[in-house]
Short mmCIF file of C-alpha atoms in Angstrom, two decimals:
data_model
loop_
_atom_site.label_atom_id
_atom_site.label_comp_id
_atom_site.label_asym_id
_atom_site.label_seq_id
_atom_site.Cartn_x
_atom_site.Cartn_y
_atom_site.Cartn_z
CA MET A 7 -5.65 2.51 59.55
CA THR A 8 -6.24 0.66 56.29
CA THR A 9 -3.81 -1.68 54.71
CA THR A 10 -3.43 -2.49 51.05
CA PRO A 11 -4.01 -6.17 50.38
CA PRO A 12 -1.00 -7.89 48.89
CA ARG A 13 -1.03 -8.13 45.11
CA ARG A 14 -1.86 -11.57 43.85
CA LYS A 15 1.10 -13.17 42.16
CA ARG A 16 0.54 -13.71 38.44
CA ALA A 17 0.14 -17.39 37.57
CA THR A 18 2.99 -18.89 35.58
CA VAL A 19 3.43 -21.90 33.34
CA HIS A 20 5.05 -23.63 36.33
CA ASP A 21 1.76 -23.31 38.24
CA VAL A 22 -0.12 -24.81 35.31
CA ALA A 23 2.37 -27.69 35.02
CA ARG A 24 2.10 -28.44 38.75
CA GLU A 25 -1.71 -28.36 38.69
CA ALA A 26 -2.07 -30.41 35.49
CA GLY A 27 0.67 -32.89 36.34
CA VAL A 28 2.43 -32.47 32.99
CA SER A 29 5.76 -31.06 31.85
CA ARG A 30 6.32 -27.47 30.76
CA GLY A 31 7.28 -28.82 27.32
CA THR A 32 3.84 -30.36 26.91
CA ILE A 33 2.23 -27.04 27.81
CA SER A 34 4.48 -25.22 25.33
CA ARG A 35 3.45 -27.61 22.54
CA LEU A 36 -0.21 -26.98 23.30
CA LEU A 37 0.12 -23.19 23.45
CA THR A 38 2.21 -22.90 20.27
CA GLY A 39 0.37 -25.55 18.31
CA GLU A 40 3.68 -27.13 17.38
CA GLY A 41 3.88 -30.80 18.28
CA TYR A 42 1.59 -33.58 19.53
CA VAL A 43 -0.43 -33.27 22.73
CA SER A 44 -2.78 -36.11 23.76
CA ALA A 45 -6.46 -35.39 24.35
CA GLU A 46 -6.06 -36.33 28.04
CA ALA A 47 -3.12 -33.91 28.54
CA ARG A 48 -4.95 -31.16 26.63
CA GLU A 49 -7.98 -31.48 28.88
CA ALA A 50 -5.84 -31.41 32.05
CA ILE A 51 -3.88 -28.35 30.88
CA GLU A 52 -6.99 -26.39 29.91
CA ALA A 53 -8.60 -27.16 33.27
CA ALA A 54 -5.42 -26.10 35.10
CA ILE A 55 -5.23 -22.83 33.12
CA ARG A 56 -8.78 -21.99 34.15
CA LYS A 57 -8.16 -22.89 37.79
CA VAL A 58 -4.91 -20.95 38.35
CA GLY A 59 -5.90 -18.04 36.07
CA TYR A 60 -2.91 -18.35 33.77
CA VAL A 61 -2.76 -15.87 30.84
CA PRO A 62 -0.29 -17.03 28.13
CA SER A 63 2.35 -14.44 27.28
CA THR A 64 2.18 -13.39 23.64
CA THR A 65 5.80 -12.30 23.77
CA ALA A 66 6.98 -15.63 25.12
CA ARG A 67 4.85 -17.55 22.65
CA ASN A 68 6.26 -15.54 19.77
CA LEU A 69 9.82 -16.16 20.95
CA VAL A 70 9.18 -19.90 20.90
CA ARG A 71 7.64 -19.67 17.43
CA GLN A 72 10.27 -17.13 16.28
CA ARG A 73 7.46 -14.81 15.24
CA THR A 74 6.67 -11.19 16.09
CA ASN A 75 3.08 -11.18 14.79
CA ALA A 76 3.90 -7.86 13.16
CA VAL A 77 4.13 -6.89 9.48
CA GLY A 78 5.82 -3.75 8.19
CA PHE A 79 4.00 -1.32 5.91
CA VAL A 80 6.80 0.41 4.00
CA VAL A 81 6.00 3.57 2.01
CA HIS A 82 8.75 5.06 -0.17
CA GLU A 83 7.38 8.61 -0.46
CA PRO A 84 8.13 12.00 1.12
CA HIS A 85 6.41 12.40 4.47
CA SER A 86 4.18 15.19 3.13
CA LEU A 87 2.82 13.00 0.32
CA PHE A 88 2.12 10.18 2.78
CA LEU A 89 -0.43 12.50 4.41
CA GLU A 90 -1.75 14.09 1.20
CA ASP A 91 -2.25 11.05 -1.04
CA PRO A 92 -5.59 9.34 -0.26
CA ASN A 93 -4.50 6.24 -2.18
CA ILE A 94 -1.73 5.50 0.30
CA GLY A 95 -4.22 5.82 3.14
CA GLU A 96 -6.65 3.44 1.43
CA ILE A 97 -3.90 0.91 0.72
CA LEU A 98 -2.84 1.13 4.37
CA LEU A 99 -6.39 0.57 5.64
CA GLY A 100 -6.93 -2.39 3.32
CA ALA A 101 -3.68 -4.00 4.45
CA ASN A 102 -4.43 -3.33 8.11
CA GLU A 103 -7.87 -4.92 7.81
CA ALA A 104 -6.40 -8.14 6.43
CA LEU A 105 -3.64 -8.22 9.05
CA SER A 106 -6.08 -7.54 11.88
CA GLU A 107 -8.27 -10.45 10.82
CA ASP A 108 -5.23 -12.72 11.25
CA ASP A 109 -4.27 -11.10 14.59
CA TYR A 110 -1.21 -9.33 13.17
CA GLN A 111 -0.05 -5.81 14.04
CA MET A 112 0.94 -3.31 11.34
CA VAL A 113 4.13 -1.25 11.74
CA CYS A 114 4.26 1.83 9.47
CA LEU A 115 7.69 2.73 8.06
CA VAL A 116 7.95 5.85 5.85
CA ILE A 117 11.03 6.37 3.67
CA GLY A 118 11.39 10.02 2.69
CA SER A 119 15.19 10.31 2.58
CA ASP A 120 18.41 8.29 2.32
CA ARG A 121 18.68 8.44 6.11
CA ASP A 122 15.21 6.91 6.36
CA SER A 123 16.28 4.13 3.98
CA GLU A 124 19.20 3.18 6.22
CA ARG A 125 17.06 3.28 9.36
CA VAL A 126 14.28 1.17 7.84
CA ALA A 127 16.81 -1.30 6.43
CA ARG A 128 18.30 -1.82 9.90
CA TYR A 129 14.83 -2.30 11.36
CA LEU A 130 13.76 -4.85 8.75
CA ARG A 131 16.97 -6.84 9.17
CA GLY A 132 16.61 -6.75 12.96
CA GLY A 133 13.86 -9.36 13.15
CA PHE A 134 11.19 -6.94 14.43
CA VAL A 135 8.61 -7.94 11.78
CA ASP A 136 7.65 -11.22 10.13
CA GLY A 137 7.14 -9.70 6.68
CA ALA A 138 6.40 -6.47 4.83
CA VAL A 139 4.07 -4.76 2.37
CA VAL A 140 6.00 -2.25 0.23
CA VAL A 141 4.34 0.70 -1.52
CA SER A 142 5.87 2.99 -4.18
CA ALA A 143 9.10 1.07 -4.76
CA ARG A 144 11.18 2.34 -7.68
CA ALA A 145 13.20 0.37 -10.17
CA HIS A 146 16.53 -0.64 -8.58
CA ASP A 147 15.22 0.62 -5.24
CA PRO A 148 17.59 -0.09 -2.29
CA ILE A 149 14.61 -1.28 -0.25
CA THR A 150 14.15 -4.15 -2.75
CA ALA A 151 17.71 -5.30 -2.10
CA VAL A 152 17.04 -5.13 1.65
CA MET A 153 14.04 -7.42 1.26
CA ARG A 154 16.12 -9.97 -0.60
CA THR A 155 19.00 -10.01 1.89
CA ALA A 156 16.68 -10.03 4.91
CA GLN A 157 14.77 -12.94 3.35
CA LEU A 158 11.49 -11.55 4.62
CA PRO A 159 8.10 -12.54 3.20
CA VAL A 160 7.14 -9.48 1.15
CA ALA A 161 4.52 -8.26 -1.31
CA PHE A 162 4.95 -5.10 -3.36
CA VAL A 163 2.09 -2.83 -4.38
CA GLY A 164 3.12 -2.09 -7.95
CA HIS A 165 5.61 -3.87 -10.16
CA PRO A 166 9.01 -2.29 -10.83
CA PRO A 167 10.77 -4.22 -13.63
CA ASP A 168 13.40 -5.77 -11.34
CA LEU A 169 10.83 -7.59 -9.17
CA GLU A 170 10.43 -10.80 -11.15
CA ASP A 171 11.43 -12.87 -8.11
CA GLN A 172 9.08 -11.08 -5.68
CA SER A 173 5.33 -11.23 -5.06
CA TRP A 174 3.35 -8.18 -6.10
CA VAL A 175 -0.18 -6.87 -6.58
CA GLY A 176 -1.13 -4.10 -8.94
CA ILE A 177 -3.20 -2.89 -11.87
CA ASP A 178 -2.68 -2.70 -15.63
CA ASN A 179 -1.61 0.95 -15.78
CA VAL A 180 -0.92 0.81 -19.53
CA ALA A 181 -4.37 -0.47 -20.47
CA SER A 182 -6.13 1.84 -17.97
CA ALA A 183 -4.36 4.98 -19.22
CA ARG A 184 -4.98 3.97 -22.83
CA GLU A 185 -8.70 3.46 -22.18
CA ILE A 186 -9.35 6.78 -20.47
CA THR A 187 -7.29 8.67 -23.07
CA ARG A 188 -9.40 7.10 -25.81
CA ARG A 189 -12.55 8.18 -23.98
CA LEU A 190 -11.15 11.71 -23.84
CA LEU A 191 -10.35 11.66 -27.57
CA ALA A 192 -13.90 10.46 -28.29
CA THR A 193 -15.19 13.81 -27.01
CA GLY A 194 -13.47 15.51 -29.95
CA ARG A 195 -10.22 16.65 -28.30
CA ARG A 196 -7.17 16.78 -30.55
CA ARG A 197 -4.49 18.78 -28.68
CA VAL A 198 -4.20 16.55 -25.65
CA ALA A 199 -1.53 17.06 -22.99
CA MET A 200 -0.42 14.80 -20.17
CA ILE A 201 0.83 15.64 -16.71
CA ALA A 202 3.07 12.60 -16.25
CA ALA A 203 4.20 11.88 -12.69
CA ALA A 204 6.65 9.51 -11.07
CA LEU A 205 8.32 8.26 -14.24
CA ASP A 206 10.94 6.48 -12.11
CA ARG A 207 8.42 3.81 -11.12
CA ASP A 208 6.12 1.48 -12.99
CA SER A 209 2.86 3.34 -12.39
CA GLY A 210 4.09 6.61 -13.92
CA ALA A 211 6.02 5.10 -16.83
CA ASP A 212 3.17 2.74 -17.72
CA ARG A 213 0.52 5.48 -17.68
CA LEU A 214 2.65 7.54 -20.05
CA ALA A 215 3.01 4.48 -22.31
CA GLY A 216 -0.77 3.97 -22.37
CA PHE A 217 -1.38 7.65 -23.13
CA THR A 218 1.14 7.59 -25.97
CA ALA A 219 -0.38 4.44 -27.47
CA ALA A 220 -3.92 5.88 -27.38
CA LEU A 221 -2.90 9.09 -29.18
CA GLY A 222 -0.96 7.44 -31.99
CA ASP A 223 -0.19 10.08 -34.64
CA LEU A 224 -1.73 12.79 -32.45
CA PHE A 225 0.98 12.34 -29.80
CA ASP A 226 3.13 15.46 -29.32
CA PRO A 227 6.02 15.05 -26.84
CA ALA A 228 5.95 18.82 -26.26
CA LEU A 229 2.56 18.36 -24.57
CA VAL A 230 3.92 15.98 -21.92
CA GLU A 231 4.90 17.71 -18.66
CA PRO A 232 6.79 15.39 -16.28
CA VAL A 233 6.65 15.96 -12.52
CA ASP A 234 8.17 14.07 -9.60
CA LEU A 235 5.14 13.47 -7.38
CA TYR A 236 1.43 12.70 -7.59
CA SER A 237 0.56 15.93 -5.79
CA TYR A 238 -1.89 18.83 -6.14
CA SER A 239 0.83 21.48 -6.24
CA ALA A 240 2.75 19.59 -8.94
CA GLY A 241 -0.42 19.39 -11.04
CA ALA A 242 -1.06 23.13 -10.80
CA ALA A 243 2.53 24.03 -11.73
CA ALA A 244 2.60 21.54 -14.62
CA MET A 245 -0.67 22.79 -16.09
CA SER A 246 0.56 26.38 -16.04
CA ALA A 247 3.75 25.28 -17.82
CA VAL A 248 1.76 23.45 -20.52
CA LEU A 249 -0.53 26.42 -21.13
CA GLU A 250 2.44 28.74 -21.46
CA ARG A 251 3.90 26.85 -24.41
CA ALA A 252 0.64 25.38 -25.82
CA PRO A 253 -2.30 27.71 -25.13
CA ASP A 254 -4.42 25.82 -27.69
CA VAL A 255 -4.47 22.61 -25.62
CA ASP A 256 -8.03 21.23 -25.45
CA GLY A 257 -7.58 18.03 -23.42
CA VAL A 258 -5.50 16.92 -20.43
CA PHE A 259 -4.82 13.52 -18.92
CA ALA A 260 -3.38 13.93 -15.42
CA ALA A 261 -1.72 10.80 -14.07
CA SER A 262 -3.56 11.10 -10.73
CA ASP A 263 -6.64 12.83 -9.36
CA ALA A 264 -4.50 15.04 -7.12
CA LEU A 265 -2.60 16.23 -10.19
CA ALA A 266 -5.91 16.78 -12.01
CA ALA A 267 -7.30 18.86 -9.13
CA GLY A 268 -4.24 21.11 -9.28
CA ALA A 269 -4.54 21.33 -13.08
CA LEU A 270 -8.21 22.31 -12.75
CA ASP A 271 -7.32 25.32 -10.60
CA ALA A 272 -4.56 26.37 -13.00
CA LEU A 273 -6.96 26.17 -15.94
CA ARG A 274 -9.49 28.34 -14.11
CA ARG A 275 -6.84 30.93 -13.28
CA ALA A 276 -5.98 31.03 -17.00
CA GLY A 277 -9.63 31.63 -17.90
CA ARG A 278 -10.15 28.16 -19.42
CA ARG A 279 -13.47 26.41 -18.74
CA VAL A 280 -13.70 22.70 -17.92
CA PRO A 281 -15.07 20.84 -19.82
CA GLU A 282 -16.23 23.45 -22.36
CA ASP A 283 -12.74 24.59 -23.39
CA VAL A 284 -10.57 21.80 -22.00
CA GLY A 285 -11.54 18.22 -21.20
CA LEU A 286 -9.75 16.96 -18.09
CA VAL A 287 -9.39 13.39 -16.81
CA GLY A 288 -7.52 11.94 -13.85
CA PHE A 289 -6.59 8.57 -12.41
CA ASP A 290 -7.45 6.79 -9.10
CA ASP A 291 -11.08 7.77 -8.35
CA SER A 292 -9.81 9.06 -5.01
CA ALA A 293 -11.45 11.63 -2.76
CA TRP A 294 -9.92 14.34 -5.00
CA ALA A 295 -12.15 13.22 -7.89
CA ARG A 296 -15.36 13.92 -5.98
CA ARG A 297 -14.10 16.94 -4.06
CA VAL A 298 -13.70 19.26 -7.06
CA THR A 299 -16.25 20.90 -9.37
CA PRO A 300 -16.84 19.57 -11.94
CA GLN A 301 -16.18 16.12 -10.56
CA LEU A 302 -13.43 14.26 -12.37
CA SER A 303 -13.73 11.59 -15.01
CA THR A 304 -11.11 9.10 -13.92
CA VAL A 305 -9.92 5.50 -13.59
CA ARG A 306 -10.98 3.70 -10.43
CA GLN A 307 -7.95 2.21 -8.72
CA PRO A 308 -9.00 -0.30 -6.02
CA ALA A 309 -6.52 1.04 -3.46
CA ALA A 310 -7.98 -0.73 -0.42
CA GLY A 311 -8.17 -3.96 -2.43
CA LEU A 312 -4.50 -3.65 -3.36
CA GLY A 313 -3.54 -3.28 0.30
CA ARG A 314 -5.68 -6.23 1.35
CA ALA A 315 -4.33 -8.49 -1.40
CA ALA A 316 -0.72 -7.55 -0.60
CA ALA A 317 -1.19 -8.25 3.12
CA GLN A 318 -2.89 -11.58 2.39
CA SER A 319 0.06 -12.55 0.18
CA VAL A 320 2.51 -11.78 2.99
CA LEU A 321 0.44 -13.76 5.50
CA ALA A 322 0.29 -16.73 3.13
CA GLN A 323 4.08 -16.62 2.79
CA ILE A 324 4.54 -16.48 6.57
CA ALA A 325 2.24 -19.48 7.01
CA GLY A 326 4.10 -21.44 4.34
CA GLU A 327 1.01 -21.58 2.11
CA GLN A 328 2.69 -19.59 -0.68
CA THR A 329 6.20 -20.70 -1.52
CA GLY A 330 6.90 -18.86 -4.81
CA PRO A 331 6.36 -15.35 -6.15
CA SER A 332 2.80 -14.44 -7.12
CA ALA A 333 1.35 -11.69 -9.33
CA ILE A 334 -2.16 -10.32 -8.82
CA LEU A 335 -3.87 -7.78 -11.11
CA LEU A 336 -7.07 -6.02 -10.02
CA ASP A 337 -9.66 -4.43 -12.32
CA THR A 338 -9.73 -0.67 -13.00
CA PRO A 339 -13.00 0.54 -14.56
CA VAL A 340 -13.29 4.02 -16.07
CA VAL A 341 -15.66 6.30 -14.12
CA TRP A 342 -17.03 9.01 -16.42
CA ARG A 343 -18.22 12.22 -14.77
CA ASP A 344 -18.46 15.89 -15.81
CA SER A 345 -14.88 17.10 -16.28
CA ALA A 346 -14.63 15.86 -19.86
#
């Protein structure tokens, strides 16, 4: 008959204190890094930890420090777009990389409905995260108010107009849209339409402003087709609507590559060749831009860089290294390919 050996009792801070001959308070100061510990006590504690096999509890350490070592990644988009939009994925990966380097865990929170907003608000106020990166916030977004009342360190990706007192990272959407529209006009296009998405947030409204500025006297409001989301299906439907009322259109600026990919299919179904009959440009330089034929001329948005910069801002706020709101703009070069 065999017997199972008794399980070894896990070493505790009491065991370390007894072995090292110091108080539990001294051990706590050493483990949390908060407070003075003499070199002699440090050496005794470290030797005792090795001898008794003590493994510090992350949970207990975080309770002492009043930290969770977690940062929320809040996306205000429908669940379907969270999976479809490669930019969101790149922003997430960039943020996660920065958080991982600082030994922080990311918690993803997707807001696709009013019910989601209430649930996420309760979670953020509950002390489960030390800060948050927020993507796709709208002007006067309830989630912005939650961040203020919860007093969490936060960085927004994008810059709704009511965020003057919050840190944010982003791009110059006006200048980027103006530049690629001018490049499109330089190919000889004169009846240029825009598929304008997400006009309730800064990215969409600013890209429309840049498009309008580039066209000047050539701007025709009848050639602007607004849609709610940066999605393939929205781009296809919008392009069909534009062609129905303006079959002579010879250029299109789609406010994202996903929209442009949908527009490309709609143009083909209508018998219009790209770029021979219609020049088409997008925005983002996402996987959509290289997936279609011809590949899209577009604006390169540094999505992973935006996520990394936002996470680094949150970490700096948590550490007390950044005490006021900051604004970071990243470069967005035009990438010219075959679609225009």
